[in-house]
XYZ file of N, CA and C in Angstrom:
696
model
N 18.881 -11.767 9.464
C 17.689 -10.955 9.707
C 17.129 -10.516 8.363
N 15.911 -10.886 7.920
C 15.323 -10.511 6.736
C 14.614 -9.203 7.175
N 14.490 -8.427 5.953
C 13.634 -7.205 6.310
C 14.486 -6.069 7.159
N 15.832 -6.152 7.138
C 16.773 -5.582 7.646
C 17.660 -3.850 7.357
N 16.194 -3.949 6.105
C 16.498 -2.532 4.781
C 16.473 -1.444 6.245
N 15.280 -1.675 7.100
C 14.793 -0.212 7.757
C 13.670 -1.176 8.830
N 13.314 -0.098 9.553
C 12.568 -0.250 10.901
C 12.414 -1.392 12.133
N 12.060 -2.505 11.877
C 11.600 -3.414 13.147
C 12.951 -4.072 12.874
N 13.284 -4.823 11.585
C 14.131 -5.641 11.128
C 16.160 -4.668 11.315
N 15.830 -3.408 10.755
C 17.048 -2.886 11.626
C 17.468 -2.815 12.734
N 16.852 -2.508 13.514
C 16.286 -2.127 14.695
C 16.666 -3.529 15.751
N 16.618 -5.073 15.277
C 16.757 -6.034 15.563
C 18.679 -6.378 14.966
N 18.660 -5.686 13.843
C 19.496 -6.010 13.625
C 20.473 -5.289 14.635
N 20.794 -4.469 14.519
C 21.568 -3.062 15.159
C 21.311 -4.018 16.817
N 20.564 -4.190 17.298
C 20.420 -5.062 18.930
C 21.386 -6.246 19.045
N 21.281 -6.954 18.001
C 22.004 -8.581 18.318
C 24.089 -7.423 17.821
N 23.671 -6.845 16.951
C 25.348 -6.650 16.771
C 25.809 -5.764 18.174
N 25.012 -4.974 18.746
C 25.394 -4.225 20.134
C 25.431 -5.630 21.268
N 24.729 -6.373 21.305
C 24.710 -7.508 22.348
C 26.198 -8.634 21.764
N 26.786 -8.357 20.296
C 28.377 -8.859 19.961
C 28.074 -10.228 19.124
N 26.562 -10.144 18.670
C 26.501 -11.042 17.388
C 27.528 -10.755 16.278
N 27.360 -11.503 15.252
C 27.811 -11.493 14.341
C 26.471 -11.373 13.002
N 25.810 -10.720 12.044
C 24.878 -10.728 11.841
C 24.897 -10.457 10.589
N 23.696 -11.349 9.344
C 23.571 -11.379 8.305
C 22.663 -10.663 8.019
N 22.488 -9.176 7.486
C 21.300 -8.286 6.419
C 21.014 -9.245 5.342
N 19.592 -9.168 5.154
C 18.808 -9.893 4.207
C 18.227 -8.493 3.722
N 17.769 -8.155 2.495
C 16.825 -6.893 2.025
C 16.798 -6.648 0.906
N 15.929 -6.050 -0.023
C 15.827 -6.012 -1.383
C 16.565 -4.629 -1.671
N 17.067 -3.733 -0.620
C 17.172 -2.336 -0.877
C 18.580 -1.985 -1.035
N 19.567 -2.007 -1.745
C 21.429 -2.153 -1.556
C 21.684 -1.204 -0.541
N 21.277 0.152 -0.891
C 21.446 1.302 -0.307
C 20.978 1.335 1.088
N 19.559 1.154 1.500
C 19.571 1.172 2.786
C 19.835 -0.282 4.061
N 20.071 -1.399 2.595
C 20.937 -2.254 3.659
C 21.920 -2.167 4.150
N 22.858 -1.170 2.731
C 24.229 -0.884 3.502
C 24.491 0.327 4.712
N 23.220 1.417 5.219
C 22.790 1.849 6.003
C 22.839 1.240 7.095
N 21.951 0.101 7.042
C 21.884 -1.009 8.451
C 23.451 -1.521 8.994
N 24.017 -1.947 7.669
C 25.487 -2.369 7.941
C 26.131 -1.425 8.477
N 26.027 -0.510 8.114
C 26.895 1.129 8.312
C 26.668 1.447 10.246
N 24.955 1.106 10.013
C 24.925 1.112 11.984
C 25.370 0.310 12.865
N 25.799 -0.669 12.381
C 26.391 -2.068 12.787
C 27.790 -2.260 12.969
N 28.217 -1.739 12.165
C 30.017 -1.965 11.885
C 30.729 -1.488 13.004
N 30.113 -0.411 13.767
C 30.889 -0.148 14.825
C 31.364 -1.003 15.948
N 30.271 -1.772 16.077
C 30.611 -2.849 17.077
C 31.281 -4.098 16.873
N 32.285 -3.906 15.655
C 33.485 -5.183 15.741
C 32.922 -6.212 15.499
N 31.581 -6.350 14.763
C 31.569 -7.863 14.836
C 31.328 -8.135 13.471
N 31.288 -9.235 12.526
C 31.237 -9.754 11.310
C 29.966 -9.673 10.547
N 29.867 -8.333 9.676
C 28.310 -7.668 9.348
C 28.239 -8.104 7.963
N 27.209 -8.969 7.015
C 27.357 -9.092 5.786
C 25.868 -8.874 5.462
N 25.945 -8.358 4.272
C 24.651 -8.442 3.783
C 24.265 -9.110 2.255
N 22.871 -9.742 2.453
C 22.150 -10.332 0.811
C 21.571 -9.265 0.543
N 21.450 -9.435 -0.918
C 20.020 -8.255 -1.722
C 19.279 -9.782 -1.984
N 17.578 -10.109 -1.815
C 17.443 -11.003 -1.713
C 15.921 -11.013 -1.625
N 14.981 -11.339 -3.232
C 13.591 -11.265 -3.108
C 12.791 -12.756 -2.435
N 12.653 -12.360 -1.690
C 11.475 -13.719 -0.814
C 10.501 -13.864 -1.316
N 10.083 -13.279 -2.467
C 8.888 -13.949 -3.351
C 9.450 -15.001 -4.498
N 10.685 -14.700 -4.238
C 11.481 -15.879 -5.017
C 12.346 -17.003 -4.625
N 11.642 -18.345 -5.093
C 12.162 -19.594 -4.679
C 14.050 -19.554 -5.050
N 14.026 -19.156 -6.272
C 15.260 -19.588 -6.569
C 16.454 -18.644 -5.695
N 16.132 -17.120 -5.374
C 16.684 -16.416 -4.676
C 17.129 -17.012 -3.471
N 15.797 -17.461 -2.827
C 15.885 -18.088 -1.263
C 17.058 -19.322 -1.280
N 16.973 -20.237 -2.570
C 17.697 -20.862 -2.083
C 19.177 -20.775 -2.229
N 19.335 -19.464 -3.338
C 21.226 -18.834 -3.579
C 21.077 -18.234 -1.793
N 20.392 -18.114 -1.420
C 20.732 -17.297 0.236
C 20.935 -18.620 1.000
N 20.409 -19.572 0.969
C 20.474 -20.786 1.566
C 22.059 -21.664 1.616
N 22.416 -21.219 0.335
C 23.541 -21.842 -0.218
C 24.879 -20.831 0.304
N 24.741 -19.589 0.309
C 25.343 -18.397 0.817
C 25.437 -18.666 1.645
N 24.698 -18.662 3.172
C 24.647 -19.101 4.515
C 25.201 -20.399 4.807
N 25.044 -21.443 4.329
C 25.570 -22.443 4.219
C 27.239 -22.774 4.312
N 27.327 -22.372 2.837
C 28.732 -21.860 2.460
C 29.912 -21.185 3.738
N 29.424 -20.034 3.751
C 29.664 -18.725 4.346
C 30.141 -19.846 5.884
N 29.413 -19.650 6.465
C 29.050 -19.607 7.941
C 29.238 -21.419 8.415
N 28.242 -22.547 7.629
C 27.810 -24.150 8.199
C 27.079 -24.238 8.978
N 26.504 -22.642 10.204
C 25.579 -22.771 11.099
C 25.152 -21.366 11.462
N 23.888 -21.881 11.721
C 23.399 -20.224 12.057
C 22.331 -20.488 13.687
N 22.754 -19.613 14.415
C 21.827 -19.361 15.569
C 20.826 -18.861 15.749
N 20.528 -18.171 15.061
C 19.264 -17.168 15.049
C 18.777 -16.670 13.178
N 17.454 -17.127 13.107
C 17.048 -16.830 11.819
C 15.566 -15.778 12.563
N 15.817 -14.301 11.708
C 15.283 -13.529 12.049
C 13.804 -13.074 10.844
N 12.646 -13.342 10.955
C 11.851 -13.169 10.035
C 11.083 -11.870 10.127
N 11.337 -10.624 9.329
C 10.502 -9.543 9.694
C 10.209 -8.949 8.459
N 10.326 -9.601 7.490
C 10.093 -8.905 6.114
C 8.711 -9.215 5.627
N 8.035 -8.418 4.805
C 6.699 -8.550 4.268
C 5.868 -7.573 4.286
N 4.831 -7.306 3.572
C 4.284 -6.340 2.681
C 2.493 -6.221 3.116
N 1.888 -5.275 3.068
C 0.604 -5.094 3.728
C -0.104 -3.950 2.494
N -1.154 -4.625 2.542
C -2.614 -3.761 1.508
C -3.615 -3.682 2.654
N -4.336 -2.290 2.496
C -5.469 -2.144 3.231
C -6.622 -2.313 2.222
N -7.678 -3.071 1.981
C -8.577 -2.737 1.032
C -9.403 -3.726 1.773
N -10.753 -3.253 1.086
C -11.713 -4.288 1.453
C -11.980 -5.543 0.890
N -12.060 -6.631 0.993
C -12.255 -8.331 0.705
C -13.202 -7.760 -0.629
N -14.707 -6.951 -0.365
C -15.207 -7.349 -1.253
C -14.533 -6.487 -2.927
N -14.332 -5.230 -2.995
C -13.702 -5.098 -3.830
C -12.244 -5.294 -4.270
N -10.900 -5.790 -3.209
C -10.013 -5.868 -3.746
C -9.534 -7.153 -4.641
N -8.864 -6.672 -5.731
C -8.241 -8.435 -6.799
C -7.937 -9.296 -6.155
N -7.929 -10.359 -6.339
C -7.430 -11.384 -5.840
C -5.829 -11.517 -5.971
N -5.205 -10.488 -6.751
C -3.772 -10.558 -6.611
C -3.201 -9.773 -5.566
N -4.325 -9.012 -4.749
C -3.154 -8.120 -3.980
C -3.331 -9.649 -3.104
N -4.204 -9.933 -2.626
C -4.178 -11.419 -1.590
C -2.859 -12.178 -2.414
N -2.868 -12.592 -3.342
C -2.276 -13.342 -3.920
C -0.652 -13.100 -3.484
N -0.445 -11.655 -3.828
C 0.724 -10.786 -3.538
C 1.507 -10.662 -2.292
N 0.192 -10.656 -1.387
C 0.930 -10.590 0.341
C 1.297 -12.525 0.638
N 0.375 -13.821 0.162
C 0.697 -14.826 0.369
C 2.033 -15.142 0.538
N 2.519 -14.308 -0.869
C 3.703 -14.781 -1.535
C 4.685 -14.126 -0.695
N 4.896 -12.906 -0.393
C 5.532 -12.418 0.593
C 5.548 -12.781 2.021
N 4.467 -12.929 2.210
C 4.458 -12.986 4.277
C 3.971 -14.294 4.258
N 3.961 -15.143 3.734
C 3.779 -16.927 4.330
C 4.560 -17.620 3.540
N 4.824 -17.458 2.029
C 5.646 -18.557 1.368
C 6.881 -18.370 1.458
N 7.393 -16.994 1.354
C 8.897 -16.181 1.458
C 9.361 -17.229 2.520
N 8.767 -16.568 3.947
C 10.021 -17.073 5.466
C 9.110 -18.883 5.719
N 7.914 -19.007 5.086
C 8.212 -20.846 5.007
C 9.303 -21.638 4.240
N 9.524 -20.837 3.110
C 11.028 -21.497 2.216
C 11.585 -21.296 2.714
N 12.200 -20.248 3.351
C 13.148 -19.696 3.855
C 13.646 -20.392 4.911
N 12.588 -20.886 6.233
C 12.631 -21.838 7.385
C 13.571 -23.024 6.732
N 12.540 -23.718 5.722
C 12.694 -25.122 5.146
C 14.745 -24.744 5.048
N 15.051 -23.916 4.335
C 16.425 -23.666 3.675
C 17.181 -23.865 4.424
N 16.886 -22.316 5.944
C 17.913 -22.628 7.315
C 17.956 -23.681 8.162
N 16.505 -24.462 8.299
C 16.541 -25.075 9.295
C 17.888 -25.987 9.813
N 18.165 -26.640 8.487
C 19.380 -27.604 8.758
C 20.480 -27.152 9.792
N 20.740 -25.936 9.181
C 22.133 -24.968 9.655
C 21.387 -24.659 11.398
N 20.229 -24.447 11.870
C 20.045 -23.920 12.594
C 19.827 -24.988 13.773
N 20.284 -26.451 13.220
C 20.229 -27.670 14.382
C 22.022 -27.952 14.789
N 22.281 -26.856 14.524
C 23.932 -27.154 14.818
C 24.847 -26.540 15.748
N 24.247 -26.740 17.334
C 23.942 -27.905 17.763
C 22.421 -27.015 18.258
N 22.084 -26.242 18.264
C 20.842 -25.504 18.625
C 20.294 -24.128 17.744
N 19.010 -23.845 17.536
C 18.901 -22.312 17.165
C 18.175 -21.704 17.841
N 17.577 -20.607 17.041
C 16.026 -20.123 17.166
C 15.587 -19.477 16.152
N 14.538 -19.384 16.143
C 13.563 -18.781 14.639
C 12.662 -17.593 15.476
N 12.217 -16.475 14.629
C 11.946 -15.179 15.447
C 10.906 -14.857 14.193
N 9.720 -14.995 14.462
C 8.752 -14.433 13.358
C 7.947 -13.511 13.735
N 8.835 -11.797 13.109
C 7.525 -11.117 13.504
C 6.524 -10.823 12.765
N 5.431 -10.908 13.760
C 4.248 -11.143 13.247
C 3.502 -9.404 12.896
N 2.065 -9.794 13.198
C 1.670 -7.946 13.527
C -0.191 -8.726 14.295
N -0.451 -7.371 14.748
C -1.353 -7.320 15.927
C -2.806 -8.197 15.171
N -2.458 -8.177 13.528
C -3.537 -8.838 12.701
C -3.534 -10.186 12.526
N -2.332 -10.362 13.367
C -2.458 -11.772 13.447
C -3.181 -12.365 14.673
N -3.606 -11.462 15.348
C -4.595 -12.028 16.298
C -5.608 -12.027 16.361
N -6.246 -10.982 15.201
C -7.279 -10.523 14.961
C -7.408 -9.621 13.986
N -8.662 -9.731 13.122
C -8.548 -8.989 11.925
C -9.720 -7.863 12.333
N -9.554 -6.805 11.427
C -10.479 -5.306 11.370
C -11.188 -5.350 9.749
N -12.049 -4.539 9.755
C -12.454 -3.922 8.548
C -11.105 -3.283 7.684
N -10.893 -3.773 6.380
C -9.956 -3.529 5.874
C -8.545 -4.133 5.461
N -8.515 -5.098 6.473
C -7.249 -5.837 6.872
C -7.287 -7.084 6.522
N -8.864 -7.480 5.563
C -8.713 -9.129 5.176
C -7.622 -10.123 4.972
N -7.234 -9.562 4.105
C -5.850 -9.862 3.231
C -4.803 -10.081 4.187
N -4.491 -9.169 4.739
C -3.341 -8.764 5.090
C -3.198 -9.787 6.624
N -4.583 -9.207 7.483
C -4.574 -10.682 8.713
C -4.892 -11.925 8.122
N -5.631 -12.145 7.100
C -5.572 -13.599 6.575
C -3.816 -14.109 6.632
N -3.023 -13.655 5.898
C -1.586 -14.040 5.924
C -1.157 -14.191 7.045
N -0.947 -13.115 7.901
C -0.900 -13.438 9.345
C -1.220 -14.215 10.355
N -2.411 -14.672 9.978
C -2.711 -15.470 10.914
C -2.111 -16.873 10.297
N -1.642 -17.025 9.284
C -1.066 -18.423 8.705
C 0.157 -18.524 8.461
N 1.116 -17.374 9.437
C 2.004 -17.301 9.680
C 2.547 -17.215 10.915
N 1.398 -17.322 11.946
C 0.716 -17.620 13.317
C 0.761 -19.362 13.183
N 0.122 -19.824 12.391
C -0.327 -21.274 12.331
C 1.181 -22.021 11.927
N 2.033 -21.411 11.286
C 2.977 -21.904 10.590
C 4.218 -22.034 11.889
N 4.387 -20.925 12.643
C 5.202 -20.763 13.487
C 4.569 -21.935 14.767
N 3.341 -21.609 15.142
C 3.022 -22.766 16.409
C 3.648 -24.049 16.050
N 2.899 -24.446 15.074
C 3.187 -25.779 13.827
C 5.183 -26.604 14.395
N 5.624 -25.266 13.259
C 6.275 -25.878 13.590
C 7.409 -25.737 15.139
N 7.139 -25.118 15.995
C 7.413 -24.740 17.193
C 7.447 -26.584 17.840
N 6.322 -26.699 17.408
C 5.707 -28.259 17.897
C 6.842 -29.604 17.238
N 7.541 -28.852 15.821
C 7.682 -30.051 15.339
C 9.475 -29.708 15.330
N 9.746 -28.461 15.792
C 11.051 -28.736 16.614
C 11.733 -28.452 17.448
N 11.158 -27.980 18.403
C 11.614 -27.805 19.589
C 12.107 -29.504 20.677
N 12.358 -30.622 20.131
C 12.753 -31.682 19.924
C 14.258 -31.769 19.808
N 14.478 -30.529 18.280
C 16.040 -30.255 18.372
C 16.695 -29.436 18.877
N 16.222 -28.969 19.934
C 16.309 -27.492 20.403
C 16.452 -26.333 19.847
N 15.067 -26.268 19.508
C 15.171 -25.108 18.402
C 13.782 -24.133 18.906
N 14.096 -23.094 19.441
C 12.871 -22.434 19.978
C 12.189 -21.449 18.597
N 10.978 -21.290 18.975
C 10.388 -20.479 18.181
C 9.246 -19.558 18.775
N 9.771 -18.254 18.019
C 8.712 -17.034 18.860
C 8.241 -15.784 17.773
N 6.902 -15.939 18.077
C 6.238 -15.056 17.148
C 5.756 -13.676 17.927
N 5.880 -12.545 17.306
C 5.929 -11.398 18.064
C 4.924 -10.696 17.352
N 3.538 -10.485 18.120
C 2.796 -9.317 17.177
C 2.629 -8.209 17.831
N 3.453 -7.030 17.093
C 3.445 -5.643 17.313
C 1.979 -4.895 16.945
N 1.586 -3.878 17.536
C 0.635 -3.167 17.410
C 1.964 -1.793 16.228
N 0.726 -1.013 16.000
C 1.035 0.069 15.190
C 2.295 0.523 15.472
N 3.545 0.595 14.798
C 4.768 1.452 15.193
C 5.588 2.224 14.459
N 6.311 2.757 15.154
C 6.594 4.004 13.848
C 8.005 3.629 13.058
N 7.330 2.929 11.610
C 8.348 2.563 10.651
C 7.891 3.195 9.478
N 8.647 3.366 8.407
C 8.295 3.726 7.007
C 7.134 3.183 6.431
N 6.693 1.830 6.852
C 5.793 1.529 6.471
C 4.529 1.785 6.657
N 4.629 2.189 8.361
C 3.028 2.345 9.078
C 2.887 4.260 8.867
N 3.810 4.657 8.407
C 3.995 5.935 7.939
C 2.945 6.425 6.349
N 3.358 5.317 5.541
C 2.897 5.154 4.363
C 1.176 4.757 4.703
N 0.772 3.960 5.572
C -0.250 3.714 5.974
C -1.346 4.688 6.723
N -0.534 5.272 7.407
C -1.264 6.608 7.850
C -1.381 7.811 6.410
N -0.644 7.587 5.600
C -1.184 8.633 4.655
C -2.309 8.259 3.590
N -2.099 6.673 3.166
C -2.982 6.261 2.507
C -4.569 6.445 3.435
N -4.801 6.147 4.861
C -5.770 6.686 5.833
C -6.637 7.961 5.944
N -5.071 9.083 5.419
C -5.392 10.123 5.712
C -5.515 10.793 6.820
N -4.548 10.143 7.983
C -4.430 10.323 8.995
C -3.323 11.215 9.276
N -3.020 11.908 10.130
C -2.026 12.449 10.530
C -0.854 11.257 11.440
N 0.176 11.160 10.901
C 1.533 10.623 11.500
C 1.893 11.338 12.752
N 1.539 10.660 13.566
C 2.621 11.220 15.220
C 3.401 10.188 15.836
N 4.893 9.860 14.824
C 5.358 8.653 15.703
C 6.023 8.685 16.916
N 5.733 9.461 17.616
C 6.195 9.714 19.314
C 4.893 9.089 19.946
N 3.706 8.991 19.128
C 2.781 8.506 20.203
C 1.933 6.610 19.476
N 3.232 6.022 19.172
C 3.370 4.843 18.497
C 4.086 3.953 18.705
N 4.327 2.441 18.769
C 5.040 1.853 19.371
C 6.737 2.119 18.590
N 8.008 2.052 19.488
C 8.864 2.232 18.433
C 9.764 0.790 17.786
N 10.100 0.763 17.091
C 10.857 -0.180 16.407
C 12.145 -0.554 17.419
N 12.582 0.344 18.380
C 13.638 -0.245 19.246
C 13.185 -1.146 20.170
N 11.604 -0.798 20.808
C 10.627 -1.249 21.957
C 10.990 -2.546 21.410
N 10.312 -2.994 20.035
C 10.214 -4.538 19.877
C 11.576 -5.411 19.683
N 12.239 -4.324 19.418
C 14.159 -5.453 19.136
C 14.066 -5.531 20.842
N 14.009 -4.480 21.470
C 14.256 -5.003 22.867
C 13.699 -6.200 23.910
N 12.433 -6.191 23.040
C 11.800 -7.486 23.960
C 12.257 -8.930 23.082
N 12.386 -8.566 21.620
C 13.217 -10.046 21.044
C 13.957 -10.259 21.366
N 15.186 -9.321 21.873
C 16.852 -9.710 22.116
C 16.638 -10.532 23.888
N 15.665 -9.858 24.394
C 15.169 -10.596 26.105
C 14.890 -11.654 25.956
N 14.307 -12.105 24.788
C 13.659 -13.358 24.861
C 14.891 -14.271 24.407
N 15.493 -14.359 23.225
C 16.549 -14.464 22.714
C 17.857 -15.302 23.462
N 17.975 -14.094 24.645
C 18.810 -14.125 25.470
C 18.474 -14.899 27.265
N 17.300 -15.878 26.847
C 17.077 -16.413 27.908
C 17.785 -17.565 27.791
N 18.045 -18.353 29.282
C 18.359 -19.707 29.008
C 18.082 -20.595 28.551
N 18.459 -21.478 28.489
C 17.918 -22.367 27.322
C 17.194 -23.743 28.436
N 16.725 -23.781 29.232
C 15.741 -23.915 29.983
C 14.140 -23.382 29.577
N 14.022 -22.444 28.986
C 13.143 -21.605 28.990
C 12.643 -21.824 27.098
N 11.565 -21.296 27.501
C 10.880 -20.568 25.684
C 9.793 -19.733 25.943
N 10.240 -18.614 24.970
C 9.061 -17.492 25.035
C 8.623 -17.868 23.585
N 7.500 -17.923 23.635
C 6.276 -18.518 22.331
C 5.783 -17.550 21.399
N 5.122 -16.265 22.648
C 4.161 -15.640 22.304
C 4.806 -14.043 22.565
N 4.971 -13.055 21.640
C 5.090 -11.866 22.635
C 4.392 -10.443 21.967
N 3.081 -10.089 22.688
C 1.996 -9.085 22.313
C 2.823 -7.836 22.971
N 3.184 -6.616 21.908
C 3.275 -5.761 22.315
C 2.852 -4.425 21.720
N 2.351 -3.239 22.842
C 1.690 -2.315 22.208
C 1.832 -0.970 22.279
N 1.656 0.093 21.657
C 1.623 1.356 22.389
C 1.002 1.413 23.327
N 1.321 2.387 24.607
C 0.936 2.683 25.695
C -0.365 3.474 25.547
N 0.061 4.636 24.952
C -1.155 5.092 24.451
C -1.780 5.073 23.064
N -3.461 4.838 23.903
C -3.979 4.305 22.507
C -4.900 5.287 21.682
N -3.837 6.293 20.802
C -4.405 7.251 20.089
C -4.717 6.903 18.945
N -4.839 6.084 18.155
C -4.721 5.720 16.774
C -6.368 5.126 16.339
């Protein structure tokens, strides 16, 4: 599970080790990965974690080689890591675009390319969460749904090009929820934070681990989920 420091990506993590996975932390953060591990350990099952930048090729592939090593196969590759700017197209640099590319489309495309092998042995699945900008972009959000949506294109793509080896793939776009990040976002806004009336980070591990946990008859593709109420 990448992105495993805190919120959607813990949250997923902490689900598959209560359901008696065995589960790999991916995260740039030591301290609050070993947090995630720390919520995990209780349930007996085999918790390890990477420190591990996804804007970096050479990183991705010491994690590639780690997993490899480590394990020879992996069932589930969990994608929830990546980084968001609010600014407008016409005044922002071309590096913050540049910046989110590198994070939220090139990171978990290397990353795919790395696991895939491990993840045909004898079946996997790939889990990309997405966000609600990947279905559609707002004033503000150029950047940020531009990536998204080509991380939308990347997941259909290759959904198409392997589900052949039985390998399902499901992209999940969450509406607004209450993580550190959308926290940070409401202040840059200037909004007031009320995360009781926001989607929560357990809501979405719960509908991945459902999907996850279907037969293998089945594939869930697509999964839109939102706050109930829409105060924001």
């Amino acid at each position: 599970v990448t992105g495993a420091s805190g919120g959607i990506g813990r949250c997923i993590s902490l689900a598959l080790a209560m359901e008696g996975s065995d589960v790999h932390l991916v995260g740039r953060s030591p301290d609050r990965l070993r947090l995630t591990a720390d919520l995990c350990a209780p349930f007996k099952h085999q918790v390890e974690t990477t420190i591990c930048d996804l804007t970096d090729e050479q990183s991705i592939g010491r994690l590639g080689n780690e997993m490899a090593q480590r394990y020879g196969r992996v069932d589930v590759l969990v994608h929830c890591s990546g980084i968001i700017d609010h600014s407008n197209l016409e005044e922002a640099p071309i590096a913050i675009l540049d910046e989110q590319l590198s994070a939220n489309v090139r990171g978990p495309l290397l990353l795919t390319q790395v696991i895939l092998p491990l993840l045909k042995k004898p079946r996997g699945q790939i889990v990309f969460i997405n966000s609600s900008a990947g279905l559609r972009s707002a004033r503000g959000r150029g950047h940020f749904a531009a990536t998204q949506h080509a991380l939308r294109a990347i997941a259909d793509t290759l959904r198409q090009e392997v589900n052949d080896d039985i390998i399902r793939v499901l992209s999940v776009f969450p509406g607004r929820t209450a993580t550190p990040r959308i926290e940070a976002l409401f202040a840059k806004e200037r909004r007031p934070y009320k995360p009781d009336s926001l989607l929560q980070p357990e809501d979405v591990a719960a509908v991945v681990l459902n999907a996850l946990t279907l037969p293998w008859t089945a594939e869930v593709t697509d999964i839109t989920i939102r706050p109930l109420l829409k105060t924001y």
